[in-house]
mmCIF file of C-alpha atoms in Angstrom:
data_model
loop_
_atom_site.group_PDB
_atom_site.id
_atom_site.type_symbol
_atom_site.label_atom_id
_atom_site.label_comp_id
_atom_site.label_asym_id
_atom_site.label_seq_id
_atom_site.Cartn_x
_atom_site.Cartn_y
_atom_site.Cartn_z
ATOM 1 C CA MET A 1352 44.797 1.494 45.261
ATOM 2 C CA ASP A 1353 46.654 -0.248 47.991
ATOM 3 C CA ASN A 1354 49.252 -2.358 46.077
ATOM 4 C CA ILE A 1355 50.978 -2.539 42.697
ATOM 5 C CA VAL A 1356 52.370 -6.137 42.229
ATOM 6 C CA LEU A 1357 54.969 -7.344 39.817
ATOM 7 C CA GLU A 1358 54.770 -11.235 39.100
ATOM 8 C CA ASN A 1359 57.615 -12.503 37.291
ATOM 9 C CA ILE A 1360 57.798 -9.901 34.622
ATOM 10 C CA SER A 1361 60.487 -9.351 32.243
ATOM 11 C CA PRO A 1362 60.479 -7.228 28.829
ATOM 12 C CA LYS A 1363 59.169 -9.113 25.879
ATOM 13 C CA TYR A 1364 61.496 -7.700 23.090
ATOM 14 C CA PHE A 1365 65.033 -7.260 25.119
ATOM 15 C CA THR A 1366 66.774 -9.004 27.579
ATOM 16 C CA PRO A 1367 68.394 -6.791 30.256
ATOM 17 C CA LYS A 1368 72.160 -7.409 30.724
ATOM 18 C CA ASP A 1369 71.829 -8.050 34.360
ATOM 19 C CA LEU A 1370 68.509 -10.148 34.208
ATOM 20 C CA GLU A 1371 69.839 -12.789 36.613
ATOM 21 C CA GLN A 1372 71.160 -10.320 39.112
ATOM 22 C CA SER A 1373 68.016 -8.043 38.883
ATOM 23 C CA GLN A 1374 66.084 -7.597 42.091
ATOM 24 C CA ILE A 1375 62.865 -6.807 40.066
ATOM 25 C CA TRP A 1376 62.850 -8.681 36.682
ATOM 26 C CA LYS A 1377 61.519 -12.399 36.922
ATOM 27 C CA LYS A 1378 60.748 -11.636 40.566
ATOM 28 C CA ASN A 1379 57.592 -11.127 42.615
ATOM 29 C CA ILE A 1380 57.664 -7.730 44.078
ATOM 30 C CA THR A 1381 54.679 -5.747 45.841
ATOM 31 C CA PHE A 1382 54.918 -2.068 46.089
ATOM 32 C CA GLN A 1383 52.559 -1.278 48.979
ATOM 33 C CA LYS A 1384 50.849 2.001 49.403
ATOM 34 C CA GLY A 1385 52.881 4.239 51.684
ATOM 35 C CA LYS A 1386 56.105 2.690 51.046
ATOM 36 C CA LYS A 1387 59.152 4.339 49.209
ATOM 37 C CA PHE A 1388 61.323 2.832 46.728
ATOM 38 C CA LEU A 1389 64.483 3.940 44.871
ATOM 39 C CA ILE A 1390 65.064 1.686 41.789
ATOM 40 C CA VAL A 1391 68.443 1.951 40.472
ATOM 41 C CA ALA A 1392 69.764 0.801 37.162
ATOM 42 C CA PRO A 1393 72.031 1.950 34.415
ATOM 43 C CA SER A 1394 71.056 3.528 31.144
ATOM 44 C CA GLY A 1395 69.578 1.232 28.750
ATOM 45 C CA SER A 1396 68.472 -1.514 31.349
ATOM 46 C CA GLY A 1397 64.675 -0.997 30.983
ATOM 47 C CA LYS A 1398 63.645 1.668 33.565
ATOM 48 C CA SER A 1399 61.445 3.712 31.372
ATOM 49 C CA THR A 1400 60.155 0.361 30.064
ATOM 50 C CA LEU A 1401 59.149 -0.788 33.429
ATOM 51 C CA ALA A 1402 57.959 2.478 34.616
ATOM 52 C CA THR A 1403 55.500 2.864 31.611
ATOM 53 C CA ALA A 1404 54.443 -0.714 31.817
ATOM 54 C CA ILE A 1405 53.326 -0.142 35.458
ATOM 55 C CA LEU A 1406 51.372 3.054 34.265
ATOM 56 C CA GLY A 1407 49.738 0.700 31.792
ATOM 57 C CA THR A 1408 50.809 2.422 28.765
ATOM 58 C CA HIS A 1409 51.961 -0.825 27.000
ATOM 59 C CA PHE A 1410 51.955 -4.443 27.639
ATOM 60 C CA GLN A 1411 55.328 -5.387 25.986
ATOM 61 C CA TYR A 1412 56.339 -7.781 28.847
ATOM 62 C CA GLU A 1413 55.989 -11.396 30.155
ATOM 63 C CA GLY A 1414 54.252 -11.970 33.551
ATOM 64 C CA ASN A 1415 51.823 -9.770 35.284
ATOM 65 C CA ILE A 1416 51.404 -6.499 36.747
ATOM 66 C CA LYS A 1417 48.582 -5.990 39.032
ATOM 67 C CA TYR A 1418 46.618 -3.040 40.576
ATOM 68 C CA ASP A 1419 45.607 -4.736 43.895
ATOM 69 C CA GLN A 1420 44.143 -8.026 42.513
ATOM 70 C CA GLN A 1421 43.328 -6.846 38.869
ATOM 71 C CA ILE A 1422 45.610 -7.863 36.163
ATOM 72 C CA VAL A 1423 46.435 -4.882 34.194
ATOM 73 C CA LYS A 1424 46.522 -6.519 30.810
ATOM 74 C CA ASN A 1425 42.993 -7.466 31.365
ATOM 75 C CA LEU A 1426 41.695 -4.126 32.368
ATOM 76 C CA HIS A 1427 39.540 -1.906 29.695
ATOM 77 C CA LEU A 1428 41.551 0.980 28.625
ATOM 78 C CA GLU A 1429 39.046 3.209 30.243
ATOM 79 C CA LYS A 1430 39.592 1.601 33.652
ATOM 80 C CA ILE A 1431 43.511 2.021 33.085
ATOM 81 C CA VAL A 1432 43.022 5.755 32.280
ATOM 82 C CA GLU A 1433 40.572 6.121 35.228
ATOM 83 C CA ASN A 1434 43.431 4.747 37.533
ATOM 84 C CA ARG A 1435 45.710 7.583 36.464
ATOM 85 C CA LYS A 1436 43.406 10.064 38.150
ATOM 86 C CA GLU A 1437 43.976 8.808 41.591
ATOM 87 C CA GLY A 1438 45.792 5.439 41.557
ATOM 88 C CA VAL A 1439 49.120 5.783 39.757
ATOM 89 C CA SER A 1440 50.869 8.638 37.757
ATOM 90 C CA LEU A 1441 54.338 8.827 36.144
ATOM 91 C CA LEU A 1442 56.523 11.810 35.530
ATOM 92 C CA PHE A 1443 58.056 10.760 32.326
ATOM 93 C CA GLN A 1444 61.604 11.384 31.773
ATOM 94 C CA ASP A 1445 61.029 13.776 28.910
ATOM 95 C CA VAL A 1446 58.573 15.698 31.104
ATOM 96 C CA ARG A 1447 55.796 15.905 28.695
ATOM 97 C CA LEU A 1448 54.327 19.536 29.372
ATOM 98 C CA ILE A 1449 52.194 21.041 26.679
ATOM 99 C CA LYS A 1450 54.427 23.866 25.006
ATOM 100 C CA ASP A 1451 51.594 26.176 24.127
ATOM 101 C CA LEU A 1452 50.109 26.152 27.672
ATOM 102 C CA THR A 1453 51.387 28.206 30.454
ATOM 103 C CA ILE A 1454 53.082 26.723 33.366
ATOM 104 C CA SER A 1455 50.155 27.058 35.536
ATOM 105 C CA GLU A 1456 47.682 25.691 32.906
ATOM 106 C CA ASN A 1457 50.042 22.685 32.475
ATOM 107 C CA ILE A 1458 50.034 22.081 36.348
ATOM 108 C CA LEU A 1459 46.093 22.382 36.694
ATOM 109 C CA LEU A 1460 45.721 19.647 34.106
ATOM 110 C CA ARG A 1461 46.395 17.283 36.845
ATOM 111 C CA VAL A 1462 43.114 18.261 38.788
ATOM 112 C CA PHE A 1463 40.988 17.060 35.863
ATOM 113 C CA ASN A 1464 37.335 18.347 36.248
ATOM 114 C CA GLN A 1465 37.588 19.561 39.874
ATOM 115 C CA ASP A 1466 37.300 23.236 40.685
ATOM 116 C CA ARG A 1467 40.832 24.605 39.831
ATOM 117 C CA LYS A 1468 40.542 27.539 42.000
ATOM 118 C CA LYS A 1469 40.922 25.461 45.247
ATOM 119 C CA PHE A 1470 44.253 24.065 43.857
ATOM 120 C CA ILE A 1471 45.953 27.539 43.085
ATOM 121 C CA PRO A 1472 47.162 28.197 46.620
ATOM 122 C CA LEU A 1473 48.774 24.710 46.782
ATOM 123 C CA MET A 1474 50.122 25.198 43.197
ATOM 124 C CA GLU A 1475 51.709 28.651 44.168
ATOM 125 C CA GLU A 1476 53.217 27.101 47.384
ATOM 126 C CA TYR A 1477 54.853 24.258 45.637
ATOM 127 C CA ALA A 1478 56.041 26.439 42.943
ATOM 128 C CA SER A 1479 57.469 28.790 45.359
ATOM 129 C CA ARG A 1480 59.438 25.986 47.109
ATOM 130 C CA LEU A 1481 60.823 24.802 43.832
ATOM 131 C CA GLY A 1482 61.665 28.360 42.451
ATOM 132 C CA VAL A 1483 59.397 28.461 39.554
ATOM 133 C CA GLU A 1484 56.695 30.650 40.995
ATOM 134 C CA SER A 1485 57.468 33.490 38.758
ATOM 135 C CA LEU A 1486 57.070 31.145 35.772
ATOM 136 C CA LEU A 1487 53.508 30.293 36.365
ATOM 137 C CA ASN A 1488 52.126 32.678 33.508
ATOM 138 C CA LYS A 1489 54.997 31.819 31.085
ATOM 139 C CA LYS A 1490 54.368 29.298 28.217
ATOM 140 C CA ALA A 1491 56.134 25.892 28.685
ATOM 141 C CA GLU A 1492 57.995 26.358 25.252
ATOM 142 C CA ASN A 1493 59.788 29.465 26.654
ATOM 143 C CA CYS A 1494 61.172 27.679 29.764
ATOM 144 C CA SER A 1495 64.449 25.830 30.219
ATOM 145 C CA TYR A 1496 64.443 22.119 30.582
ATOM 146 C CA GLY A 1497 65.362 22.419 34.128
ATOM 147 C CA GLU A 1498 62.391 24.806 34.848
ATOM 148 C CA ARG A 1499 60.015 22.485 33.022
ATOM 149 C CA GLN A 1500 61.494 19.568 35.235
ATOM 150 C CA ARG A 1501 60.516 21.495 38.285
ATOM 151 C CA SER A 1502 57.252 22.596 37.123
ATOM 152 C CA ALA A 1503 56.430 18.973 36.037
ATOM 153 C CA ILE A 1504 57.143 17.958 39.584
ATOM 154 C CA VAL A 1505 54.649 20.574 40.920
ATOM 155 C CA ARG A 1506 52.155 19.179 38.622
ATOM 156 C CA SER A 1507 52.707 15.672 40.126
ATOM 157 C CA LEU A 1508 52.009 16.703 43.550
ATOM 158 C CA VAL A 1509 49.054 19.235 43.076
ATOM 159 C CA ASN A 1510 46.649 16.289 43.246
ATOM 160 C CA PRO A 1511 48.897 13.326 44.146
ATOM 161 C CA THR A 1512 47.891 9.707 43.291
ATOM 162 C CA ASP A 1513 48.229 6.774 45.531
ATOM 163 C CA PHE A 1514 51.462 5.674 43.684
ATOM 164 C CA LEU A 1515 53.892 8.449 42.343
ATOM 165 C CA ILE A 1516 56.334 7.430 39.964
ATOM 166 C CA TYR A 1517 59.386 9.443 38.837
ATOM 167 C CA ASP A 1518 61.607 8.473 36.002
ATOM 168 C CA GLU A 1519 64.909 10.346 36.399
ATOM 169 C CA CYS A 1520 62.872 13.336 37.365
ATOM 170 C CA PHE A 1521 65.954 15.246 38.762
ATOM 171 C CA SER A 1522 68.257 14.986 35.586
ATOM 172 C CA HIS A 1523 68.346 18.587 34.881
ATOM 173 C CA LEU A 1524 68.623 19.806 38.410
ATOM 174 C CA ASP A 1525 71.583 20.958 40.349
ATOM 175 C CA MET A 1526 72.299 19.375 43.866
ATOM 176 C CA GLU A 1527 70.546 22.105 45.652
ATOM 177 C CA ASN A 1528 67.390 21.892 43.611
ATOM 178 C CA LYS A 1529 67.475 18.137 43.880
ATOM 179 C CA LYS A 1530 67.390 18.106 47.644
ATOM 180 C CA ILE A 1531 64.689 20.587 47.659
ATOM 181 C CA ALA A 1532 62.538 18.699 45.046
ATOM 182 C CA PHE A 1533 63.220 15.366 46.922
ATOM 183 C CA SER A 1534 62.108 16.973 50.139
ATOM 184 C CA LEU A 1535 58.868 18.529 48.769
ATOM 185 C CA ILE A 1536 57.973 15.103 46.970
ATOM 186 C CA ASN A 1537 58.694 13.117 50.207
ATOM 187 C CA GLU A 1538 56.703 15.667 52.463
ATOM 188 C CA VAL A 1539 53.610 15.784 50.174
ATOM 189 C CA SER A 1540 53.758 11.776 49.706
ATOM 190 C CA GLN A 1541 53.898 11.232 53.520
ATOM 191 C CA LYS A 1542 51.023 13.640 53.900
ATOM 192 C CA ASN A 1543 48.859 11.906 51.316
ATOM 193 C CA GLY A 1544 49.861 8.562 52.195
ATOM 194 C CA SER A 1545 51.429 7.835 48.799
ATOM 195 C CA SER A 1546 53.940 5.513 47.646
ATOM 196 C CA VAL A 1547 56.910 7.018 45.693
ATOM 197 C CA LEU A 1548 59.059 4.960 43.076
ATOM 198 C CA PHE A 1549 62.002 6.777 41.780
ATOM 199 C CA PHE A 1550 63.903 5.350 38.892
ATOM 200 C CA GLU A 1551 67.445 6.599 38.984
ATOM 201 C CA LEU A 1552 70.680 6.000 37.223
ATOM 202 C CA ASN A 1553 72.432 6.087 40.560
ATOM 203 C CA GLU A 1554 71.607 6.094 44.326
ATOM 204 C CA PHE A 1555 70.771 9.618 46.001
ATOM 205 C CA PRO A 1556 74.017 11.175 47.204
ATOM 206 C CA PHE A 1557 72.034 12.366 50.212
ATOM 207 C CA GLU A 1558 70.425 10.791 53.138
ATOM 208 C CA HIS A 1559 67.030 9.069 52.807
ATOM 209 C CA ASP A 1560 65.284 6.151 54.001
ATOM 210 C CA TYR A 1561 63.965 4.664 50.694
ATOM 211 C CA GLN A 1562 64.236 0.978 49.965
ATOM 212 C CA ILE A 1563 66.713 0.596 47.189
ATOM 213 C CA LEU A 1564 65.975 -2.017 44.555
ATOM 214 C CA HIS A 1565 68.486 -2.772 41.718
ATOM 215 C CA LEU A 1566 66.623 -3.262 38.418
#
């Protein structure tokens, strides 16, 4: 997937307060593969609604979202799910690790039917960078929210898609861990040629070269 295109979209069941001032709602936006974006908006303005719409989990919006030239609303569910393997992924705000599985089992779900053994060194490296290597054999339900958040970031990077979307993925991390996680996401995405779309409440309080859009 080379582009995700938003064509004049707006939420179907609520009107954002700053619809007219928005740089995304009711506009035509193209997210090109390899480019980096920071989408900033206050709570309740539709960040998660937009992030999940781009993933194709609902169609509660006016306008169109396209994967390259394909209108997502017109795609068969199987095709949308297929796109999540290599095209577009989302780290949800509530993380969504399976509580009864270990952290490593959760991370390796991201490799689908590929040989899991070849991803283990990468998983261990990323987990070490984010300080969760010692948790790999621990069940997710026994980890803190911050630990699960860092583990979910590892999961998103072990087999990265063309477009990596993160919905407030640093909300339970302190500044030091936030910087480390951002650096790792940036490094892996550049290596893979992926786009990154961060949805955040505020701009990052550290230097970066992401294009900022206000929702």
